[in-house]
CSV table of C-alpha atoms (C1' of nucleotides) in Angstrom, one decimal:
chain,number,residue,atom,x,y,z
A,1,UNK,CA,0.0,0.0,0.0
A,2,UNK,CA,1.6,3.3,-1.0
A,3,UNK,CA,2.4,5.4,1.4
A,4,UNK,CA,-0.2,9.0,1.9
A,5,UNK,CA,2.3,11.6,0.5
A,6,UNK,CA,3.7,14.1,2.6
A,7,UNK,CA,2.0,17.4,3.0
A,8,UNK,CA,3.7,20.4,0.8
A,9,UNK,CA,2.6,23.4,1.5
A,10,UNK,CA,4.0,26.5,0.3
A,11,UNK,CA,3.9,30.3,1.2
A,12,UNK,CA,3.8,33.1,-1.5
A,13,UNK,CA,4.8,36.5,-0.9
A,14,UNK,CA,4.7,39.2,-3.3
A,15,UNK,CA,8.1,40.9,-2.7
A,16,UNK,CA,7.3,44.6,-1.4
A,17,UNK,CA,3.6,44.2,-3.1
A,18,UNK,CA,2.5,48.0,-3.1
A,19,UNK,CA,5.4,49.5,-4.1
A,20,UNK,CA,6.8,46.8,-6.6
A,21,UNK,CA,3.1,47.7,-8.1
A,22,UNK,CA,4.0,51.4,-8.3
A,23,UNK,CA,7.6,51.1,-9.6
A,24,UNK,CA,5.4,49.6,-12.9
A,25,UNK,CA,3.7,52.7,-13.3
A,26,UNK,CA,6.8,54.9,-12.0
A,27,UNK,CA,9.9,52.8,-13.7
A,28,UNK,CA,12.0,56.1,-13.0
A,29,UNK,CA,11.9,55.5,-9.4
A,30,UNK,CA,13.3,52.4,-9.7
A,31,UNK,CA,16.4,51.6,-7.3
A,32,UNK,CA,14.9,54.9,-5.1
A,33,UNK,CA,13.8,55.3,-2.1
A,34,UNK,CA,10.0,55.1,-2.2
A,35,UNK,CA,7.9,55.2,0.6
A,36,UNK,CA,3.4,54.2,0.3
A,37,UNK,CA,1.7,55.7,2.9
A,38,UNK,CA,-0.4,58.8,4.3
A,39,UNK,CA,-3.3,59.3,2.6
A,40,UNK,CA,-4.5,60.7,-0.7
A,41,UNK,CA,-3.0,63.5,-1.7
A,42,UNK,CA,1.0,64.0,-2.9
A,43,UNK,CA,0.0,62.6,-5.9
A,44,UNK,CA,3.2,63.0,-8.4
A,45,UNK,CA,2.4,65.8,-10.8
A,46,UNK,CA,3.8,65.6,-14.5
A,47,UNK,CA,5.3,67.8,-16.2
A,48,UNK,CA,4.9,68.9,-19.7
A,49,UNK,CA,8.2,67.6,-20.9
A,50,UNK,CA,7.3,64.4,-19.8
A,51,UNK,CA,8.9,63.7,-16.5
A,52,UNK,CA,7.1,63.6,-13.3
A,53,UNK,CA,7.4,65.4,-9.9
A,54,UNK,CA,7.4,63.8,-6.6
A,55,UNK,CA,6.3,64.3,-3.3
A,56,UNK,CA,9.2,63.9,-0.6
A,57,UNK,CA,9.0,62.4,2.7
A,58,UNK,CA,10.0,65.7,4.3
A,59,UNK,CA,7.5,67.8,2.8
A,60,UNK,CA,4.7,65.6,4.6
A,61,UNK,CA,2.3,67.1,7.4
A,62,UNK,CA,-0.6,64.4,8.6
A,63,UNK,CA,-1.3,61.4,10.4
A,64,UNK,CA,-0.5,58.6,7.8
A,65,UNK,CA,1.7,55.7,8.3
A,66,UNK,CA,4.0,53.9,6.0
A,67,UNK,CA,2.1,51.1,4.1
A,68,UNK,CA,4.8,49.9,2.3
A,69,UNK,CA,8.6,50.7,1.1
A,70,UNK,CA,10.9,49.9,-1.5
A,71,UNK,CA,13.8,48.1,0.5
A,72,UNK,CA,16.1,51.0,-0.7
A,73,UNK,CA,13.7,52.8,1.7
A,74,UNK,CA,13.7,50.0,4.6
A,75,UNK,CA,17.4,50.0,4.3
A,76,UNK,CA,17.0,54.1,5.6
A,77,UNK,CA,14.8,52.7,8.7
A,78,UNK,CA,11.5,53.3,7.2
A,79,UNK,CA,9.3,50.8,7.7
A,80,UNK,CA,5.4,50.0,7.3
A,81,UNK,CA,3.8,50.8,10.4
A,82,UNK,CA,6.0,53.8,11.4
A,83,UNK,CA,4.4,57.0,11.2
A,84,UNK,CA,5.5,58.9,8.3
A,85,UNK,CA,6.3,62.2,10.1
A,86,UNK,CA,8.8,60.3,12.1
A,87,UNK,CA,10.1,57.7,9.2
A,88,UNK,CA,11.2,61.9,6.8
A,89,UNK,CA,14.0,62.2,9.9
A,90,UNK,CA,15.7,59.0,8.8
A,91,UNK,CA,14.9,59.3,5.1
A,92,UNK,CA,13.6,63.2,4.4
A,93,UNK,CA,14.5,62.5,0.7
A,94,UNK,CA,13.0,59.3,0.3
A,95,UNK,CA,9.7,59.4,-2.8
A,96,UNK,CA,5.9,59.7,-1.0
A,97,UNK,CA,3.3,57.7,-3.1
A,98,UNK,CA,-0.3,57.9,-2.2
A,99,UNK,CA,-1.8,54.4,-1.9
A,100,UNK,CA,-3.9,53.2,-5.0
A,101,UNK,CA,-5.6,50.5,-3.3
A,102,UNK,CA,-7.6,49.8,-6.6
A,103,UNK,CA,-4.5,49.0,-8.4
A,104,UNK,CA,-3.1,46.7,-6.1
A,105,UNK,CA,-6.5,44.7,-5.8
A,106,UNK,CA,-5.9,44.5,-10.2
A,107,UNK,CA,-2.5,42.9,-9.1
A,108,UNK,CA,-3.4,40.5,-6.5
A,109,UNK,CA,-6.0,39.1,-8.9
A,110,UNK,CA,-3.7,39.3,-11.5
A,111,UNK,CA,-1.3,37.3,-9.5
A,112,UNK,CA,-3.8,34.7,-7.9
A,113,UNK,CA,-5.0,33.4,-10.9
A,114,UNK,CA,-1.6,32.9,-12.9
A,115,UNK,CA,-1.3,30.4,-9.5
A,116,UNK,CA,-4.4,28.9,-10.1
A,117,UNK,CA,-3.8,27.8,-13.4
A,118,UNK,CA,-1.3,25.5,-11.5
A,119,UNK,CA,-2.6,24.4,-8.3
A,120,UNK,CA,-6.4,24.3,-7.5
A,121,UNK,CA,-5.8,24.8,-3.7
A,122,UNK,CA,-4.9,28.3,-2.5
A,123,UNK,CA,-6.2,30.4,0.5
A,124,UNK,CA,-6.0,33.8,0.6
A,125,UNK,CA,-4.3,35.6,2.9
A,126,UNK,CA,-5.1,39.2,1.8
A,127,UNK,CA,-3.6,41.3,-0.7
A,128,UNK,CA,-0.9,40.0,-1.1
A,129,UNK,CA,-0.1,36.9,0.1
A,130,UNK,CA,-1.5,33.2,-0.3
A,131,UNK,CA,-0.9,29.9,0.8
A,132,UNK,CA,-0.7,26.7,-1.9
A,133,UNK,CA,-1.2,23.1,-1.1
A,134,UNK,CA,1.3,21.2,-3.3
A,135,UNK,CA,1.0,17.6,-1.9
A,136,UNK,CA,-1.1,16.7,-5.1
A,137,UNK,CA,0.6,18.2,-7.6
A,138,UNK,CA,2.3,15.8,-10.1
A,139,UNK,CA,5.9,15.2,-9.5
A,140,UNK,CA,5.8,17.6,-7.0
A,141,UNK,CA,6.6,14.4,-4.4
A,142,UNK,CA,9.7,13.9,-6.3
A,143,UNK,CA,11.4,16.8,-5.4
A,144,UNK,CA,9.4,18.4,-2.5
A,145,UNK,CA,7.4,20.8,-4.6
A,146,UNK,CA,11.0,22.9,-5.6
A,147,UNK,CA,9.8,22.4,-9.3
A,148,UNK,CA,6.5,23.6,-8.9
A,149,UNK,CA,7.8,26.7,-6.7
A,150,UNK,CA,10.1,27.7,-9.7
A,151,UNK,CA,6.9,27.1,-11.9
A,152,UNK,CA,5.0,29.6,-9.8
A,153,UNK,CA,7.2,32.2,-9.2
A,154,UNK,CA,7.4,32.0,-13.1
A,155,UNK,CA,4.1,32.3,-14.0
A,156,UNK,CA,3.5,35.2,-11.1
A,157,UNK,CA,6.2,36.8,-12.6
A,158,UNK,CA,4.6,36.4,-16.3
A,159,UNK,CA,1.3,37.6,-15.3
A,160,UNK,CA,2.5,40.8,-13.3
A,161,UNK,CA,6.2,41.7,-14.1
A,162,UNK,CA,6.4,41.2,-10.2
A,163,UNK,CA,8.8,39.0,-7.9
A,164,UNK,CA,7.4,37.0,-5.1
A,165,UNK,CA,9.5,34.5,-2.4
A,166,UNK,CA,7.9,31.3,-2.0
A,167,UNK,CA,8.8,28.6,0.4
A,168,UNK,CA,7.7,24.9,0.8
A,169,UNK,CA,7.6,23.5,3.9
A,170,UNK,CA,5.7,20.4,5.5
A,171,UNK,CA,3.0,23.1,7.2
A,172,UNK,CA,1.8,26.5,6.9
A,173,UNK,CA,3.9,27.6,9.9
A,174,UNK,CA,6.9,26.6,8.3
A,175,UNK,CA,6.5,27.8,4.8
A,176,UNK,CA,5.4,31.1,6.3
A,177,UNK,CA,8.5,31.7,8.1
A,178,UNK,CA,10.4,29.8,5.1
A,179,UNK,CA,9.1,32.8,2.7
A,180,UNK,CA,11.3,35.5,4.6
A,181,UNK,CA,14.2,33.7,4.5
A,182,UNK,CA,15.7,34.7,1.2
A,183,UNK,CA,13.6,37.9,0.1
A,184,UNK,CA,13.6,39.6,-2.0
A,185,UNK,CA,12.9,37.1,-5.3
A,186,UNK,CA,13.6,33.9,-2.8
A,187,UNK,CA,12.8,30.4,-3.2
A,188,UNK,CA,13.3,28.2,0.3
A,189,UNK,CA,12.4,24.3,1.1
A,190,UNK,CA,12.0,23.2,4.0
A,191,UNK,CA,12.0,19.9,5.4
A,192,UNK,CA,11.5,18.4,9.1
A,193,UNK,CA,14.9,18.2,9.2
A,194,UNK,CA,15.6,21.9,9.0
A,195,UNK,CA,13.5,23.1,12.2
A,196,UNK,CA,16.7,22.4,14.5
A,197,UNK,CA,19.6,24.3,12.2
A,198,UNK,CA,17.3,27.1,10.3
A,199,UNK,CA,14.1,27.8,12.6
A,200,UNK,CA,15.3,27.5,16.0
A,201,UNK,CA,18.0,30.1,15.6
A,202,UNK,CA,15.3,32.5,14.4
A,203,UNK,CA,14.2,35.1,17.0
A,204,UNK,CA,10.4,34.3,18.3
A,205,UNK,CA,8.6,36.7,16.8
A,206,UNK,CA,9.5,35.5,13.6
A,207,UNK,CA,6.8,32.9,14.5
A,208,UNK,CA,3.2,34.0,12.9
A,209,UNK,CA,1.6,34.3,15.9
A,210,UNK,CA,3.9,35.5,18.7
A,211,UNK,CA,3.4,38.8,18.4
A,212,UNK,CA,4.7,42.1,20.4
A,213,UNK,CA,3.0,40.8,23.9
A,214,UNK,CA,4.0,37.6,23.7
A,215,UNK,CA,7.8,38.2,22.1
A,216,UNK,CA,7.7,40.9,25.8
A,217,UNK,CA,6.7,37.9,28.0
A,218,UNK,CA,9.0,35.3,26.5
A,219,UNK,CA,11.7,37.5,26.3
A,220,UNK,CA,11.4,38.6,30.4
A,221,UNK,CA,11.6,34.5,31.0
A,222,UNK,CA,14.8,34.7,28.7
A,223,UNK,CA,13.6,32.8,25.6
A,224,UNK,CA,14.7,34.7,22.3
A,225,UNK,CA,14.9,32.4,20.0
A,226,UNK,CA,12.3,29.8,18.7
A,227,UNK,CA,14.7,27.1,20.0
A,228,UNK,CA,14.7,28.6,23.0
A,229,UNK,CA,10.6,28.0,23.6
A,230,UNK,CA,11.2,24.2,21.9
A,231,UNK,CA,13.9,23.8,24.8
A,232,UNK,CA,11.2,25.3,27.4
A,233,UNK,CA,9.4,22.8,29.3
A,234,UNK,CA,5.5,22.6,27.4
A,235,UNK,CA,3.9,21.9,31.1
A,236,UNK,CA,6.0,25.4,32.0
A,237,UNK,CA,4.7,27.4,29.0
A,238,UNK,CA,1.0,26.0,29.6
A,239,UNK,CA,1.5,27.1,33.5
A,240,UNK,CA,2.7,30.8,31.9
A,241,UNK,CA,0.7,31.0,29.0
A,242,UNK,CA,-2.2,29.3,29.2
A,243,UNK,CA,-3.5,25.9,28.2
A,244,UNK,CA,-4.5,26.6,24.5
A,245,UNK,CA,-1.5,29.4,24.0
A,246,UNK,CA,1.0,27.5,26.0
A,247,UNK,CA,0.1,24.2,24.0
A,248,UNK,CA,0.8,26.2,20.9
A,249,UNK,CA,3.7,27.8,21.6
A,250,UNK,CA,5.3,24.3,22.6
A,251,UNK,CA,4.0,22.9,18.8
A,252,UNK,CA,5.4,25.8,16.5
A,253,UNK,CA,8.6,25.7,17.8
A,254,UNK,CA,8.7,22.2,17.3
A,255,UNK,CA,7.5,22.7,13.2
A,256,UNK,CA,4.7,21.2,14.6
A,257,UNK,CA,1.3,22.8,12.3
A,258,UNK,CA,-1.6,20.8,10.8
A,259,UNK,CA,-4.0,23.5,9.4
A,260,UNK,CA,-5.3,22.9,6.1
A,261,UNK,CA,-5.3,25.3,3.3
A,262,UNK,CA,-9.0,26.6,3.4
A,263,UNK,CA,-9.8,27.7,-0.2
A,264,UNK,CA,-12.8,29.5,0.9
A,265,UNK,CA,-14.4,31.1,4.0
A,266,UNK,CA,-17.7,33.5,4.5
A,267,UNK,CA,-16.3,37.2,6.1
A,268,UNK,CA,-17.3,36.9,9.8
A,269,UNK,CA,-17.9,40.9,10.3
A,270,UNK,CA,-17.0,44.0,7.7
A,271,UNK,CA,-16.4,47.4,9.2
A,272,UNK,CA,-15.2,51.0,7.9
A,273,UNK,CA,-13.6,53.1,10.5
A,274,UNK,CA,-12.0,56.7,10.2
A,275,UNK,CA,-9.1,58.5,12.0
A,276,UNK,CA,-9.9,62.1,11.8
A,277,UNK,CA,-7.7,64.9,11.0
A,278,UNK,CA,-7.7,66.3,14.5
A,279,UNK,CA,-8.8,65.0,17.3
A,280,UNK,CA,-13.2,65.6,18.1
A,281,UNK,CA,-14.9,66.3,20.8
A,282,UNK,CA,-18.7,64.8,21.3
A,283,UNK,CA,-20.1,68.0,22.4
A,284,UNK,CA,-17.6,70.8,20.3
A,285,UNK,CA,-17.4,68.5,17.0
A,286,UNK,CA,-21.2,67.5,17.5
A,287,UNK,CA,-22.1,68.3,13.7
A,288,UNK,CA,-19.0,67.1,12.3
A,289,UNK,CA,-18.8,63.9,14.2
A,290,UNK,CA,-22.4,63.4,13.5
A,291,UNK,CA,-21.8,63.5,9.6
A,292,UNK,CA,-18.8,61.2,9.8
A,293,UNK,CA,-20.8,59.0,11.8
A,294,UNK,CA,-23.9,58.6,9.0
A,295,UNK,CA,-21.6,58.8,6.3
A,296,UNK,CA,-19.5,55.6,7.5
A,297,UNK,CA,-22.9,53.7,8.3
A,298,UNK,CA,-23.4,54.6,4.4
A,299,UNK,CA,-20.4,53.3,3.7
A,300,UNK,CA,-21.0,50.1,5.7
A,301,UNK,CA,-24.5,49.1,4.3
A,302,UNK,CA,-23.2,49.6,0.6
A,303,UNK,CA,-20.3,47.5,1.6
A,304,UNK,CA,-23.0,44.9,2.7
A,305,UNK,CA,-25.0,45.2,-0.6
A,306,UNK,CA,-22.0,45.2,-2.5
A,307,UNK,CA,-21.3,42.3,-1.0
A,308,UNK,CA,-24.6,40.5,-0.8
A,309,UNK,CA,-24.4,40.3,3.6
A,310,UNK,CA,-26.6,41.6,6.2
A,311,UNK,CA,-25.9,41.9,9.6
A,312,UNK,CA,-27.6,41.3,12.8
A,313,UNK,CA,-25.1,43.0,15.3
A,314,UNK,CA,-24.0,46.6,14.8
A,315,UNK,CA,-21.1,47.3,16.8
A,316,UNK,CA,-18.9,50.7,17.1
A,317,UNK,CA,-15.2,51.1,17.8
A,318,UNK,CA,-14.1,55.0,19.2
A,319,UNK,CA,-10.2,54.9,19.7
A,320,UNK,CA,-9.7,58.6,22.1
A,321,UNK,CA,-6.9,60.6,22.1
A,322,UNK,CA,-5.0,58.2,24.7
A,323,UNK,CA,-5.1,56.0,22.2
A,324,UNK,CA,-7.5,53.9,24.3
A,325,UNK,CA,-9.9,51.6,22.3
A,326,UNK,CA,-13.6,51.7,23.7
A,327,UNK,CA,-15.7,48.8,21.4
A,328,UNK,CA,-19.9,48.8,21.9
A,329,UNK,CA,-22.3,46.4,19.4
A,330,UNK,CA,-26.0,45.8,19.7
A,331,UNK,CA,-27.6,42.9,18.5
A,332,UNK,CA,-30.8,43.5,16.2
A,333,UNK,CA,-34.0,41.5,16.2
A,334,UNK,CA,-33.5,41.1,12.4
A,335,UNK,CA,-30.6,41.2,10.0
A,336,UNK,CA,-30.3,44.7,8.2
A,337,UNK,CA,-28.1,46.2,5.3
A,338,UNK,CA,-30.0,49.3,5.4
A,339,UNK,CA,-28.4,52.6,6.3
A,340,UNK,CA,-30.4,53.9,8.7
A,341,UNK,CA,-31.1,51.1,10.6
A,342,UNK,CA,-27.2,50.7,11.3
A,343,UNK,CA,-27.2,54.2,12.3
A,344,UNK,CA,-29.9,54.1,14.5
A,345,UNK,CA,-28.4,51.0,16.2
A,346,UNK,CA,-24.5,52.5,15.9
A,347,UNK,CA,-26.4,55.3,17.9
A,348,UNK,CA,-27.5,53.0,20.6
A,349,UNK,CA,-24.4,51.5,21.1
A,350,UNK,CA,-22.4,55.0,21.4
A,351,UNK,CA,-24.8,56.2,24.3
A,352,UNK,CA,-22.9,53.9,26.3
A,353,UNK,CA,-20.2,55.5,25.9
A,354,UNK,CA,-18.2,58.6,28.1
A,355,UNK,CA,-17.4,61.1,25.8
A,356,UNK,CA,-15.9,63.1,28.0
A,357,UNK,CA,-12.4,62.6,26.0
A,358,UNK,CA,-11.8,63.8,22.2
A,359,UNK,CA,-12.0,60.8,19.9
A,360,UNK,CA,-9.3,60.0,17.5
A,361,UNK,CA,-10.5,57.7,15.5
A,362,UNK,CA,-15.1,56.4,14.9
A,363,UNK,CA,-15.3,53.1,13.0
A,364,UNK,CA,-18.9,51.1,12.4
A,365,UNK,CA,-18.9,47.3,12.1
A,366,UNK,CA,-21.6,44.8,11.1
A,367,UNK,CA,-21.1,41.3,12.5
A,368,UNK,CA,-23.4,38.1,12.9
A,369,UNK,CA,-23.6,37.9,8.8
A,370,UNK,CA,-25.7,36.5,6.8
A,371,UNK,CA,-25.7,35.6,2.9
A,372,UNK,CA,-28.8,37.0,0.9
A,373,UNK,CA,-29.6,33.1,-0.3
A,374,UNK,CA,-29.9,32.4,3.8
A,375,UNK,CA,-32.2,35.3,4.4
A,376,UNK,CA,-34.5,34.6,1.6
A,377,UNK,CA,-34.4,30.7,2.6
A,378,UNK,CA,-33.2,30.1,5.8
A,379,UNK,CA,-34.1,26.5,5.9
A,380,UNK,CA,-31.6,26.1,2.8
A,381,UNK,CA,-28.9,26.3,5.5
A,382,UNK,CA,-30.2,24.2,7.9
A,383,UNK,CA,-27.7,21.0,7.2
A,384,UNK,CA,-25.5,19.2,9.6
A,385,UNK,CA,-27.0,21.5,12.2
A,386,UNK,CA,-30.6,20.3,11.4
A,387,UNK,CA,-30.9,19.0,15.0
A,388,UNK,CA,-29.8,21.6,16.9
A,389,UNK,CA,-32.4,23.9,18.7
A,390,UNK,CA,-32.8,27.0,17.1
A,391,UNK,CA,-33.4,29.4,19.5
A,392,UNK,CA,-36.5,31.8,17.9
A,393,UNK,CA,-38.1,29.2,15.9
A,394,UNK,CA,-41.0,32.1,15.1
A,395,UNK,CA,-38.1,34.5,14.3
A,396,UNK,CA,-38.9,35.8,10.9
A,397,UNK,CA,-36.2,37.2,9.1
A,398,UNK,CA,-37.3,40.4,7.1
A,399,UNK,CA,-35.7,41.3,3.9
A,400,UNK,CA,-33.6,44.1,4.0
A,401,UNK,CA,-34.7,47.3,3.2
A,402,UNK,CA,-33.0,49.8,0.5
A,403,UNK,CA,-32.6,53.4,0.8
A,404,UNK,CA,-35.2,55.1,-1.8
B,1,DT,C1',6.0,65.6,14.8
B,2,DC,C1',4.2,59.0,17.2
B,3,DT,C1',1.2,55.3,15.9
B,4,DG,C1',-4.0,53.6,9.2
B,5,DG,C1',-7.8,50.5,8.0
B,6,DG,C1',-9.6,46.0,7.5
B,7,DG,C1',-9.9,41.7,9.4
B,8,DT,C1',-9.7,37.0,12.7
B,9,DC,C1',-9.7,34.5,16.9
B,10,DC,C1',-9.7,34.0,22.0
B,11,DT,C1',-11.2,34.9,26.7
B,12,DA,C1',-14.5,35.8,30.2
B,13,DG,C1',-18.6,37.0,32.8
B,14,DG,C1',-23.5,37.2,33.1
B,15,DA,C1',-28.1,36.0,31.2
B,16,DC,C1',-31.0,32.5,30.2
B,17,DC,C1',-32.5,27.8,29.3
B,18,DC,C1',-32.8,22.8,30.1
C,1,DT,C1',-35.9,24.2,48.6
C,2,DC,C1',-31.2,23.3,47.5
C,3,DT,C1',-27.7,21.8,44.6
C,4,DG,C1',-25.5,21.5,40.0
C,5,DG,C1',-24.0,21.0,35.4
C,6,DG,C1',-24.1,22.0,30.5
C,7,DG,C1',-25.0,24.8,26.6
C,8,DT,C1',-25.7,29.1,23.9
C,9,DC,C1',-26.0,34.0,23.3
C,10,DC,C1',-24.6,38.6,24.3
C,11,DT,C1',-21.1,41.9,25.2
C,12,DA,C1',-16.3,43.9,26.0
C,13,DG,C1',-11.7,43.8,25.5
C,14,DG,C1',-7.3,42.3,23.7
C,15,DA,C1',-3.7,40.0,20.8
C,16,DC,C1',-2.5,39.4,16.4
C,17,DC,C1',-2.2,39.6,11.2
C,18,DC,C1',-1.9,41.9,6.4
DNA sequence: TCTGGGGTCCTAGGACCC
DNA sequence: TCTGGGGTCCTAGGACCC
């Protein structure tokens, strides 16, 4: 009896996705220092003789953070997440690009299908990233998917002009942390052997999953290294960690990971939220927080249209000028996508909350979704589950209503 | 001159039901 | 009347990821 073959997963990652995606538009800029981030405007202006005019980093006033650099830029300390204000000290001269999140999207489907035409089973993991189940991929046994790797990064490359790093590994864990291994343009196996000479040297928070809480914890019991947690006693890291977390931590530093690749999974809550230009205050800011307010509901039941969802718990997220995050959600009687029912019930939800403090940043979320087909028949989803109580048998769902 | 926007999952207490 | 266990839903907060 031939043996079941062994899982191959492997991690693509688009090499520096959002700004590899504007050096195709901006080929001048290529070997620069190009930094995505804050906001919409600095958009480059051109000139009549052809040649085009860039924003710099220090020229930037706002609240914006750095999406994504070139690694000319990251090589000058600015990296996504840092605030772009503070990233023009290290590289004041470095290129500002406004983000174009409608041309990346064009990319990532651009790139996700070339894959498909390869391998059937991929699971997104946003923009640009996926995972790719090789173990059934012809000849892929053979030589632990490195052919089919080559194959992708080849196809992704013909599709887009764009670079990715992909790595193979026996588990998503390890292929994740196998994709950073040799970026830019990389291509990494890994195989069980490997976890003692390439992953446990790797600091801990190179683990997906460890991340700045956890990496301060381990690090004040002196584990650094992912070795370093393998080495740690698992009845220890369950005492200090707790059950599920500690049990975790003791299997990914041991390689251990058997997640499948899910090709598909219904969104579980869609929000819009807003950081303001200044910081509001309830009672000053009344009118202009209240138009923000009913304009982001808008923005949250066309989403759900858009989309084909409708919610039954509205929930609201303020984040104050602390930086404090205060979350509130209500749940409805009946699922909604209509505009004014999310306000009214965002409305609810922030009369809990003391306003005393300016507000930063107002975000609306819709969770508890629901597909159109279940709403219109909600005994066509009644499956595996057909046994199982439902709690308002009389509940009626009501179609949702549209704005006139 | 700090720190965006869109998500997922987990924990935990109380309500409520059987 | 007291004890009690199990299950789900609701809500709030927090860690983490891209």
């Amino acid at each position: 009896m031939p043996e079941a073959p062994r899982r191959l997963i492997a991690h693509l990652d688009m090499d520096a996705f959002y700004a590899s995606v504007e050096l195709l538009r901006y080929p001048d800029l290529r070997g620069r220092a190009v930094v995505i981030g804050g906001g919409r405007r600095h958009q480059p202006v051109q000139r009549t003789d052809g040649s085009r005019e860039y924003a710099r980093m220090r020229d930037y006033t706002g609240r914006g953070v750095i999406t994504t650099s070139t690694y000319e830029a990251r090589a000058l300390g600015a990296h996504s997440g840092m605030g772009v204000m503070k990233a023009a000290q290290l590289a004041p001269d470095a290129v500002l690009l406004p983000i174009d999140f409608d041309e990346y999207r064009k990319y990532s489907k651009l790139f996700k299908a070339a894959v498909r035409e390869v391998a059937k089973l991929v699971e997104d993991r946003g923009v640009d990233e996926i995972y790719i189940d090789l173990s059934e991929l012809p000849g892929a046994q053979a030589d632990a998917g490195r052919a089919a790797a080559t194959q992708l990064k080849d196809v992704v490359r013909a599709a887009t002009g764009l670079s990715c790093s992909i790595a193979v590994a026996p588990n998503k864990l390890l292929a994740k942390i196998g994709s950073e291994l040799d970026k830019p343009n990389g291509l990494t196996v890994l195989g069980p052997g490997d976890i003692e000479t390439r992953i446990w040297p790797l600091a801990a928070k190179k683990v997906n999953g460890i991340g700045p809480k956890a990496n301060e914890k381990l690090a004040s019991f002196g584990l650094h290294t992912i070795g370093d947690i393998a080495a740690a006693d698992p009845a220890w890291l369950i005492e200090h960690f707790g059950k599920s977390y500690g049990a975790w931590l003791h299997a990914a530093s041991h390689g251990l990971d058997e997640r499948a690749v899910v090709t598909f999974s219904e969104p579980k809550s869609i929000s819009r939220e807003t950081t303001f230009e200044r910081d509001l205050h309830a009672v000053r800011d009344r009118a202009a927080l209240g138009a923000i307010f009913t304009e982001l509901c808008g923005e949250l039941a066309a989403d759900l249209t858009h989309k084909g969802y409708a919610s039954r718990t509205i929930g609201i997220k303020l984040r104050f000028d602390d930086f404090k995050i205060v979350t509130r959600d209500l749940s409805l009687p009946a699922h909604t996508m209509d505009a004014q029912t999310i306000r009214r019930a965002a409305g609810e939800c922030l009369k809990r909350v003391d306003l005393t403090r300016r507000l930063r940043l107002l975000g609306v979320r819709a969770g508890a979704l629901a597909t159109l087909a279940e709403l219109v028949a909600p005994q066509a989803e009644v499956g595996v589950e057909a046994t199982h109580a439902v709690r308002e048998p009389e509940a009626k769902y009501t179609l949702p209503l549209f704005d006139d």
